[in-house]
mmCIF file with all atom_site columns, C-alpha atoms in Angstrom:
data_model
loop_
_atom_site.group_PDB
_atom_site.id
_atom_site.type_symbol
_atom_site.label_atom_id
_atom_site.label_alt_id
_atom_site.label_comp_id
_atom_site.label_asym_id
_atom_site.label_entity_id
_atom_site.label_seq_id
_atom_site.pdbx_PDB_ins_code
_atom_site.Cartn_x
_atom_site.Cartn_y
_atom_site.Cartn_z
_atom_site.occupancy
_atom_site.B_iso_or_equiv
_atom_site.pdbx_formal_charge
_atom_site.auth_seq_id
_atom_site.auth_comp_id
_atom_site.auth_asym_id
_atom_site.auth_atom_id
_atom_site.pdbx_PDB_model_num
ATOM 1   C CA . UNK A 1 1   ? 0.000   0.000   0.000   1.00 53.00 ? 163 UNK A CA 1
ATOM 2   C CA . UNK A 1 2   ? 2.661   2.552   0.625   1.00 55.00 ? 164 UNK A CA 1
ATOM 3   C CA . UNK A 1 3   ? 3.702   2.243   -3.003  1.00 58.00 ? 165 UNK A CA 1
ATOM 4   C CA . UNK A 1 4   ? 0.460   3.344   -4.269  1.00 66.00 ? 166 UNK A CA 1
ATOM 5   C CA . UNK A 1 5   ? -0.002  6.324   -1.280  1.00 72.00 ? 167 UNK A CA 1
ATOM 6   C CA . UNK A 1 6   ? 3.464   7.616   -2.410  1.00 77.00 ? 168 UNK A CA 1
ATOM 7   C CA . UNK A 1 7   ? 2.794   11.481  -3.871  1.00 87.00 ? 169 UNK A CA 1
ATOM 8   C CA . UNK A 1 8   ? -0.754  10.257  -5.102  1.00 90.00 ? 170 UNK A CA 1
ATOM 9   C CA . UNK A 1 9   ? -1.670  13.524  -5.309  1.00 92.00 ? 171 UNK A CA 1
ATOM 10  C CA . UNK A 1 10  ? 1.964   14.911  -7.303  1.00 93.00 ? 172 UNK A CA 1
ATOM 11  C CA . UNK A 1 11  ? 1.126   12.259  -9.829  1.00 94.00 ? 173 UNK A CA 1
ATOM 12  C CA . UNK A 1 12  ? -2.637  13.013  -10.315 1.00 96.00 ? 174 UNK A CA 1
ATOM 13  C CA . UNK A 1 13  ? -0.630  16.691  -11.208 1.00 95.00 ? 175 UNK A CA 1
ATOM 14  C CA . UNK A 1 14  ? 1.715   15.149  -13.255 1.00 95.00 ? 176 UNK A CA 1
ATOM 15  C CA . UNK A 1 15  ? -1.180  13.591  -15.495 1.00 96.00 ? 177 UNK A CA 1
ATOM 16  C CA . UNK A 1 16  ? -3.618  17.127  -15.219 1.00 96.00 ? 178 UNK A CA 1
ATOM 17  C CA . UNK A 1 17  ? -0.508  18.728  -16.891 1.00 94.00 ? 179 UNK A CA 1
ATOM 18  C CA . UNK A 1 18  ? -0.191  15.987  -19.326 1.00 94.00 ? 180 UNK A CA 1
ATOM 19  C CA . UNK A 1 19  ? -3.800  16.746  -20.512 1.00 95.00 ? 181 UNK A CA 1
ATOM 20  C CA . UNK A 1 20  ? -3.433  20.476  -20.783 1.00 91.00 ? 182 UNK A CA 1
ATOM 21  C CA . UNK A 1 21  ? -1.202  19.359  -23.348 1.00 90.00 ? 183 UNK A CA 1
ATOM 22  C CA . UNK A 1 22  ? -3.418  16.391  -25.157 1.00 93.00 ? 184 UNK A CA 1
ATOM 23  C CA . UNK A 1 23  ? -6.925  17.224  -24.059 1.00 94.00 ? 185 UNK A CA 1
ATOM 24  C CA . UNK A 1 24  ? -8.415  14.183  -23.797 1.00 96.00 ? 186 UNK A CA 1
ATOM 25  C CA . UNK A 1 25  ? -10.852 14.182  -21.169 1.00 95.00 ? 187 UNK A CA 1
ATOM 26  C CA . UNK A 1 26  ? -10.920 10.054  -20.807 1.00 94.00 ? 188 UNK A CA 1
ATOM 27  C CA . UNK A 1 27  ? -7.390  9.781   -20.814 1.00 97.00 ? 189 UNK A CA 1
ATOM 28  C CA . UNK A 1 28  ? -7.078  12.155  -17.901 1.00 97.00 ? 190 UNK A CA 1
ATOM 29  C CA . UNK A 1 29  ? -9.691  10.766  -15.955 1.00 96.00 ? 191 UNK A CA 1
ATOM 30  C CA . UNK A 1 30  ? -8.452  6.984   -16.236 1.00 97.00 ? 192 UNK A CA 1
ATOM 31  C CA . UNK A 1 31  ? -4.987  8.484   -15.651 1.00 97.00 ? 193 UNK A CA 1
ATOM 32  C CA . UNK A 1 32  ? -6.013  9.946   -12.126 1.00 97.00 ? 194 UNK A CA 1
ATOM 33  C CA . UNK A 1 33  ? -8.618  7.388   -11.470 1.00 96.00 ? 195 UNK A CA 1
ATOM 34  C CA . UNK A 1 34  ? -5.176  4.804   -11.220 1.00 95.00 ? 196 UNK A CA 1
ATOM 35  C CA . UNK A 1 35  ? -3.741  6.938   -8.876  1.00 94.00 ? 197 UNK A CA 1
ATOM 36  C CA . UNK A 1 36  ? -6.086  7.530   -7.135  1.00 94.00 ? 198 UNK A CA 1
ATOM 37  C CA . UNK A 1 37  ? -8.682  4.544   -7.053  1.00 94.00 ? 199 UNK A CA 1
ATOM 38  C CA . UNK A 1 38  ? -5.494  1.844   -6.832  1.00 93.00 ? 200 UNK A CA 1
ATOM 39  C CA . UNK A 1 39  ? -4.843  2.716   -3.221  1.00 90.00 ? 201 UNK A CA 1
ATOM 40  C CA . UNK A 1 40  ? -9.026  2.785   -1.986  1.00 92.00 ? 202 UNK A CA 1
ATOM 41  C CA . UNK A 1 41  ? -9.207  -0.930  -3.802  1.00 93.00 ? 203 UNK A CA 1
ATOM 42  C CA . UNK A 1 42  ? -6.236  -1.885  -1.654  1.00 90.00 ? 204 UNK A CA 1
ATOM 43  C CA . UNK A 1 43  ? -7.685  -0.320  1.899   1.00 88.00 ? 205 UNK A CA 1
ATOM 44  C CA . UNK A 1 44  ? -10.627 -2.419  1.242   1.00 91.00 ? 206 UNK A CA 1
ATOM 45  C CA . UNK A 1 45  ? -8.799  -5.658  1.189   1.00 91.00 ? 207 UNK A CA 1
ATOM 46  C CA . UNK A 1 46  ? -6.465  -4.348  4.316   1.00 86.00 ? 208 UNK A CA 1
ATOM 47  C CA . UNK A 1 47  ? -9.561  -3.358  6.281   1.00 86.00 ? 209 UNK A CA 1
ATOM 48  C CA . UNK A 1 48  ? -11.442 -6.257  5.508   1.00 87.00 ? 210 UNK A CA 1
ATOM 49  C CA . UNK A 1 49  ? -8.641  -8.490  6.324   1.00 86.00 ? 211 UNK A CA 1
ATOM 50  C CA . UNK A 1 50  ? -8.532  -7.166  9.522   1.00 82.00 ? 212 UNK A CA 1
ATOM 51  C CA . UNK A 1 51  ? -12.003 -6.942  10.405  1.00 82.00 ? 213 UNK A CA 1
ATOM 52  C CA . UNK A 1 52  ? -12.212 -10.304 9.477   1.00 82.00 ? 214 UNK A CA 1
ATOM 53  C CA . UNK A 1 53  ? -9.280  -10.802 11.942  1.00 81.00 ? 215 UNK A CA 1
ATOM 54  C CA . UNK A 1 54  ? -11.120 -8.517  14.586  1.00 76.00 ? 216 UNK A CA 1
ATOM 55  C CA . UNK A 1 55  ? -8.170  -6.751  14.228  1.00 57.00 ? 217 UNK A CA 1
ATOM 56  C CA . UNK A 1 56  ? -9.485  -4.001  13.548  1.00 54.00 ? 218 UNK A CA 1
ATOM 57  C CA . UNK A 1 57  ? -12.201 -1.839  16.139  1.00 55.00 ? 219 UNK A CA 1
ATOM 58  C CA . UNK A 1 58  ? -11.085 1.516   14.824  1.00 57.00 ? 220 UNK A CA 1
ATOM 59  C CA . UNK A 1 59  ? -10.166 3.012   11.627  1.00 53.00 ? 221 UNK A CA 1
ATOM 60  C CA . UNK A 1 60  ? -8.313  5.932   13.874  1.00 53.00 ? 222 UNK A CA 1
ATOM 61  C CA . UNK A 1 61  ? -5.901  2.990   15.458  1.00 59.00 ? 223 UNK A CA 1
ATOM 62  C CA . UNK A 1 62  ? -4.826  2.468   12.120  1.00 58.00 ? 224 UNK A CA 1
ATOM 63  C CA . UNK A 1 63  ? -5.137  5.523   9.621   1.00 56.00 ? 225 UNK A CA 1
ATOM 64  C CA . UNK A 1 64  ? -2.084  7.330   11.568  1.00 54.00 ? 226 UNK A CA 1
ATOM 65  C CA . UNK A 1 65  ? 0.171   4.285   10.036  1.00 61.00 ? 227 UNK A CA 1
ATOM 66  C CA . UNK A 1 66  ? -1.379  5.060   6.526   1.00 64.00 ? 228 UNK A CA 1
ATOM 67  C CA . UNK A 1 67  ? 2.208   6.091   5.093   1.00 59.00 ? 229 UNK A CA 1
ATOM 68  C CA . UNK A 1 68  ? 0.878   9.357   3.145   1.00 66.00 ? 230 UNK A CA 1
ATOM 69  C CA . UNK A 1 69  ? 0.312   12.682  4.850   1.00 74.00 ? 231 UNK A CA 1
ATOM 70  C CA . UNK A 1 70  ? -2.713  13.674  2.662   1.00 83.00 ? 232 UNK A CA 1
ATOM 71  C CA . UNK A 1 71  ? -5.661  13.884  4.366   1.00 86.00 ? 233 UNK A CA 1
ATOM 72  C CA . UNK A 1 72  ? -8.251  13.580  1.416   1.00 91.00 ? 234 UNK A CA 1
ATOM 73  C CA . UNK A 1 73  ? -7.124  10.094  0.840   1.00 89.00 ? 235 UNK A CA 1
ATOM 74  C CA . UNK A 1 74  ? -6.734  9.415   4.515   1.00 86.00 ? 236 UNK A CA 1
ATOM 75  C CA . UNK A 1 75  ? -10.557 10.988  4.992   1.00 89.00 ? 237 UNK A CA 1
ATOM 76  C CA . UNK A 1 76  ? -11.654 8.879   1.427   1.00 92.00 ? 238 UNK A CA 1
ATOM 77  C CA . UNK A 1 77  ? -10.020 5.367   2.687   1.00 89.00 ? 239 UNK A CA 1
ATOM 78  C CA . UNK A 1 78  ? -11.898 6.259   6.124   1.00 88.00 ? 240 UNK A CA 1
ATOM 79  C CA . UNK A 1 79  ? -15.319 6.928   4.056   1.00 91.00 ? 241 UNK A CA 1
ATOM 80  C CA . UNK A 1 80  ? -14.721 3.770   2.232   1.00 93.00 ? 242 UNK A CA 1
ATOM 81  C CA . UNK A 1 81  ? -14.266 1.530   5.640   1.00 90.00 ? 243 UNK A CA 1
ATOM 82  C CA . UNK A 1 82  ? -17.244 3.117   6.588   1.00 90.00 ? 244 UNK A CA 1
ATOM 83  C CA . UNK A 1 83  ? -19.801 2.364   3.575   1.00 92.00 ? 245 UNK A CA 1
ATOM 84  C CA . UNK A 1 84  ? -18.062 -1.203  3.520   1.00 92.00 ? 246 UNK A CA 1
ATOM 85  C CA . UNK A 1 85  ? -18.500 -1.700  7.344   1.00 90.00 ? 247 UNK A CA 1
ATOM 86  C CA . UNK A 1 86  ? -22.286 -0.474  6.692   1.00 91.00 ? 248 UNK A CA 1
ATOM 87  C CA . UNK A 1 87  ? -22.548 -3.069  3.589   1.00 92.00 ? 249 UNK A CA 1
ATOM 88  C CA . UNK A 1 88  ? -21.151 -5.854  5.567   1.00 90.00 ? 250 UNK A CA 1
ATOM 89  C CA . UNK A 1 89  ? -23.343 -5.019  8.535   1.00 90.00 ? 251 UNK A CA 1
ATOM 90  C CA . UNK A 1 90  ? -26.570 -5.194  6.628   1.00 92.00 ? 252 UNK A CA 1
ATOM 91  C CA . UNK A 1 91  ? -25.528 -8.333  4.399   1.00 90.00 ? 253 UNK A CA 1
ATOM 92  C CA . UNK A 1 92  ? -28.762 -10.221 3.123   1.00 90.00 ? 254 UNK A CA 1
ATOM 93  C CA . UNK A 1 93  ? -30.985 -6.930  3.819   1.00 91.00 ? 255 UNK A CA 1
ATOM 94  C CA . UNK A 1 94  ? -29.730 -4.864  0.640   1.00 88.00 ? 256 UNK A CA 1
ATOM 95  C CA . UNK A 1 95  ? -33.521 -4.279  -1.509  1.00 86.00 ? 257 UNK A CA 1
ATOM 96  C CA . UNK A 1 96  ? -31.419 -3.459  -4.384  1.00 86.00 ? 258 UNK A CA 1
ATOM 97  C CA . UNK A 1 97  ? -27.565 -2.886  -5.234  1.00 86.00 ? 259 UNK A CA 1
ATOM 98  C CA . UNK A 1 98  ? -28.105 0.391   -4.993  1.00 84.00 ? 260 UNK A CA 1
ATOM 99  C CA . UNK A 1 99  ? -26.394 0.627   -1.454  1.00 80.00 ? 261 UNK A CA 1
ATOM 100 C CA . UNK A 1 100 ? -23.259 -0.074  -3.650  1.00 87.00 ? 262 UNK A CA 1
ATOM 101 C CA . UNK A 1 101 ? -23.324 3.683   -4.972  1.00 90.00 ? 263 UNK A CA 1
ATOM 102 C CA . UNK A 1 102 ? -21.919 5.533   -1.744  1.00 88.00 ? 264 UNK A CA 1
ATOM 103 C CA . UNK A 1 103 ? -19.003 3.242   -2.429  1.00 91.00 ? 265 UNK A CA 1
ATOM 104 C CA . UNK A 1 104 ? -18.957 4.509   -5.653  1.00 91.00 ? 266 UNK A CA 1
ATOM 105 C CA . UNK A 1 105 ? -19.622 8.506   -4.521  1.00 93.00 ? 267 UNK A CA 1
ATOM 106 C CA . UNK A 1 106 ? -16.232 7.892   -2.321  1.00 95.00 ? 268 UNK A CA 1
ATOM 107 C CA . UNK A 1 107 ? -14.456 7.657   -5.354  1.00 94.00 ? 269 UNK A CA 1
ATOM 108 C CA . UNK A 1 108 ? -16.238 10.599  -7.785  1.00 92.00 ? 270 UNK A CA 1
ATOM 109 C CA . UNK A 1 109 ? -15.635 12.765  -4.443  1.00 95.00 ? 271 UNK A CA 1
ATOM 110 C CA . UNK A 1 110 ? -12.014 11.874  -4.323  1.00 95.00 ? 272 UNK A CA 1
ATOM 111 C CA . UNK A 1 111 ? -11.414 12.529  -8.055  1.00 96.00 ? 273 UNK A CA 1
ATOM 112 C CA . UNK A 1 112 ? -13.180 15.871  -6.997  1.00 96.00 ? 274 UNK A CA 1
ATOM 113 C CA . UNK A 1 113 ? -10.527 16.460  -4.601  1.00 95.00 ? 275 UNK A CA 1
ATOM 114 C CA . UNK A 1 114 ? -7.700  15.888  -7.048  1.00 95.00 ? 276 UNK A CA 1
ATOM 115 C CA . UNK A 1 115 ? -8.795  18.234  -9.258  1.00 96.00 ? 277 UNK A CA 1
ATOM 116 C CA . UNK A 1 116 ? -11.202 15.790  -11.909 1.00 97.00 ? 278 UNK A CA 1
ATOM 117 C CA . UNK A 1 117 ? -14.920 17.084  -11.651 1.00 96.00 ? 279 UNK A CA 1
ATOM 118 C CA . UNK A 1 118 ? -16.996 14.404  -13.164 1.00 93.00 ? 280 UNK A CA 1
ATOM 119 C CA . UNK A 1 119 ? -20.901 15.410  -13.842 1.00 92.00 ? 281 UNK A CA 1
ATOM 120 C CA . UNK A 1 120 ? -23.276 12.707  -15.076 1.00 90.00 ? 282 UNK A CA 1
ATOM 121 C CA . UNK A 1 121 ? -25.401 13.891  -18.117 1.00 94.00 ? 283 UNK A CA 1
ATOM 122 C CA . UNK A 1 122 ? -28.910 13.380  -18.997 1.00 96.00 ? 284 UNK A CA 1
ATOM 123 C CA . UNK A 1 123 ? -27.802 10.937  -22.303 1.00 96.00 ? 285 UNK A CA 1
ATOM 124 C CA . UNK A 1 124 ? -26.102 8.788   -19.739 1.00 91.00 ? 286 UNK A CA 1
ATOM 125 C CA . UNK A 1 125 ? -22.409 9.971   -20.373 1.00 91.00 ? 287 UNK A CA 1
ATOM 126 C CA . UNK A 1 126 ? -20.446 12.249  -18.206 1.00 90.00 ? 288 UNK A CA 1
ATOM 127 C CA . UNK A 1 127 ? -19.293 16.053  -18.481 1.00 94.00 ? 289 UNK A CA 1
ATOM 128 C CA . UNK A 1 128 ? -15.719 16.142  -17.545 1.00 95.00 ? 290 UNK A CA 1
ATOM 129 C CA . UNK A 1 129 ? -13.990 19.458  -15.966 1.00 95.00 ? 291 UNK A CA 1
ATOM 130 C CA . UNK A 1 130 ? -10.507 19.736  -15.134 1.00 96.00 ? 292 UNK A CA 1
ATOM 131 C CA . UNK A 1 131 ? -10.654 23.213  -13.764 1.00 94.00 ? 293 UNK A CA 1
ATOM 132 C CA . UNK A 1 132 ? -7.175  24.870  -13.985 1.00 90.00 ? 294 UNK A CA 1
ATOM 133 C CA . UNK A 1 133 ? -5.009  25.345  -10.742 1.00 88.00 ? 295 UNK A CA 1
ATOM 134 C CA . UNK A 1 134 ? -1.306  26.643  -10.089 1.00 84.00 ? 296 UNK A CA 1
ATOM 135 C CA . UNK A 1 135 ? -0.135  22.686  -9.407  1.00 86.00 ? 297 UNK A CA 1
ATOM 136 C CA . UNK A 1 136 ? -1.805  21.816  -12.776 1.00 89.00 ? 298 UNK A CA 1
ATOM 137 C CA . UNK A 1 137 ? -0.822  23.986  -15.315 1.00 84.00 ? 299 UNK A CA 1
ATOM 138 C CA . UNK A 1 138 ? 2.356   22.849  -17.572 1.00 80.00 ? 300 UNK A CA 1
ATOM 139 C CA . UNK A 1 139 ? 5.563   24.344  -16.373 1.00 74.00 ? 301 UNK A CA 1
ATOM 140 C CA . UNK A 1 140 ? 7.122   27.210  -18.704 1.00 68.00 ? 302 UNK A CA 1
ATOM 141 C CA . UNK A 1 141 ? 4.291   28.136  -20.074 1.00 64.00 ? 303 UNK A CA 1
ATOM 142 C CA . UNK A 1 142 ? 2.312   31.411  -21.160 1.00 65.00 ? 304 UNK A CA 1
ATOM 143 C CA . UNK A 1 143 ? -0.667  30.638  -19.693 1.00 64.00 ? 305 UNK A CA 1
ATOM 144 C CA . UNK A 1 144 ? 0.842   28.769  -16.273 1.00 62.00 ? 306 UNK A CA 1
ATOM 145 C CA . UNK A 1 145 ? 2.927   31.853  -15.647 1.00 63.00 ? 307 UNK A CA 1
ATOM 146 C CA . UNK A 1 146 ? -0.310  34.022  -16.015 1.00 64.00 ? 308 UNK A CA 1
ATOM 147 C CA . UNK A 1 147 ? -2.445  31.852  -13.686 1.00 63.00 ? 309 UNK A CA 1
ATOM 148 C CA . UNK A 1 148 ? 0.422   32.099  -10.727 1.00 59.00 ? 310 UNK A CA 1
ATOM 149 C CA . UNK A 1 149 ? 0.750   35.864  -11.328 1.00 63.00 ? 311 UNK A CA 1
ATOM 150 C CA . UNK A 1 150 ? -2.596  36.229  -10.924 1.00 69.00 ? 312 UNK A CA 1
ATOM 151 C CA . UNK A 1 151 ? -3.147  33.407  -8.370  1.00 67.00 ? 313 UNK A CA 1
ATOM 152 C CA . UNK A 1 152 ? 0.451   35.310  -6.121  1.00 61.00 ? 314 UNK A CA 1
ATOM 153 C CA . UNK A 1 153 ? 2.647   32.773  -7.317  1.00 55.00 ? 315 UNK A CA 1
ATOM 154 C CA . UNK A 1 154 ? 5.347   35.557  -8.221  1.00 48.00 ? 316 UNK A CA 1
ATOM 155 C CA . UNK A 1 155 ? 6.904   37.271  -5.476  1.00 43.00 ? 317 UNK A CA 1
ATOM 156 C CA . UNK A 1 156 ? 8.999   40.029  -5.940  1.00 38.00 ? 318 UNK A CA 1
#
């Protein structure tokens, strides 16, 4: 797991800056969704493990080990335990799969957090907005220098 923690978020940059470049809207999304999606799938087989262990009372006993200091994905892979927990709990009760969509909604509001805004469209596709940041915006170029001048990047 610490592999896929390590600078999630610098590498969800790294491919935002790559599509400034190429523009294609699925490309960037399944490039951040590996980032960032990789690590969740992997919590849910550690936290499963060890409730299945009893290991496992708290998420808080545990997410201080999580080796990555950002908190979205700390506060996403605590979500996740959560809605899982709450699945596991109710086992045999579900009416419908449809409980399995706030595990879903952890990941769309992680991707929001990283920068990927995701909105789904009456024809059943999705509207894709990468809205542009400082961290996000190519190196060297005309418009990233104007975004950090106007964002206070530049200090004289």
């Amino acid at each position: 797991m610490a592999v896929r923690l390590k600078d999630c978020r610098g590498r969800a940059h790294d491919a935002i800056r790559s599509y400034r470049l190429h523009g294609n809207v699925v490309r960037v999304f399944q490039e951040v969704g590996i980032v960032i999606l990789e690590p969740l799938r992997i919590a849910s087989y550690l936290f499963g493990h060890l409730d299945g262990m009893n290991e496992s009372d708290n998420l808080c006993e545990v997410a201080p080990e999580l080796p990555t200091e950002d908190q979205a994905l700390v506060r996403a892979i605590g979500r996740l335990v959560e809605q899982l927990r709450g699945l596991w709990d109710t086992r045999g009760e579900w009416p419908s799969y449809d409980a399995l969509i706030d595990v879903g909604a952890v990941g769309y509001r992680l991707f929001e957090e990283f920068g990927v805004h995701a909105q789904p469209q009456p024809d059943g596709q999705a509207y894709i907005n990468v809205p542009f940041t400082v961290d996000t915006m190519p190196a060297g170029s005309a418009q990233a220098d104007m975004l950090r001048a106007l964002m206070g990047g530049y200090r004289s």
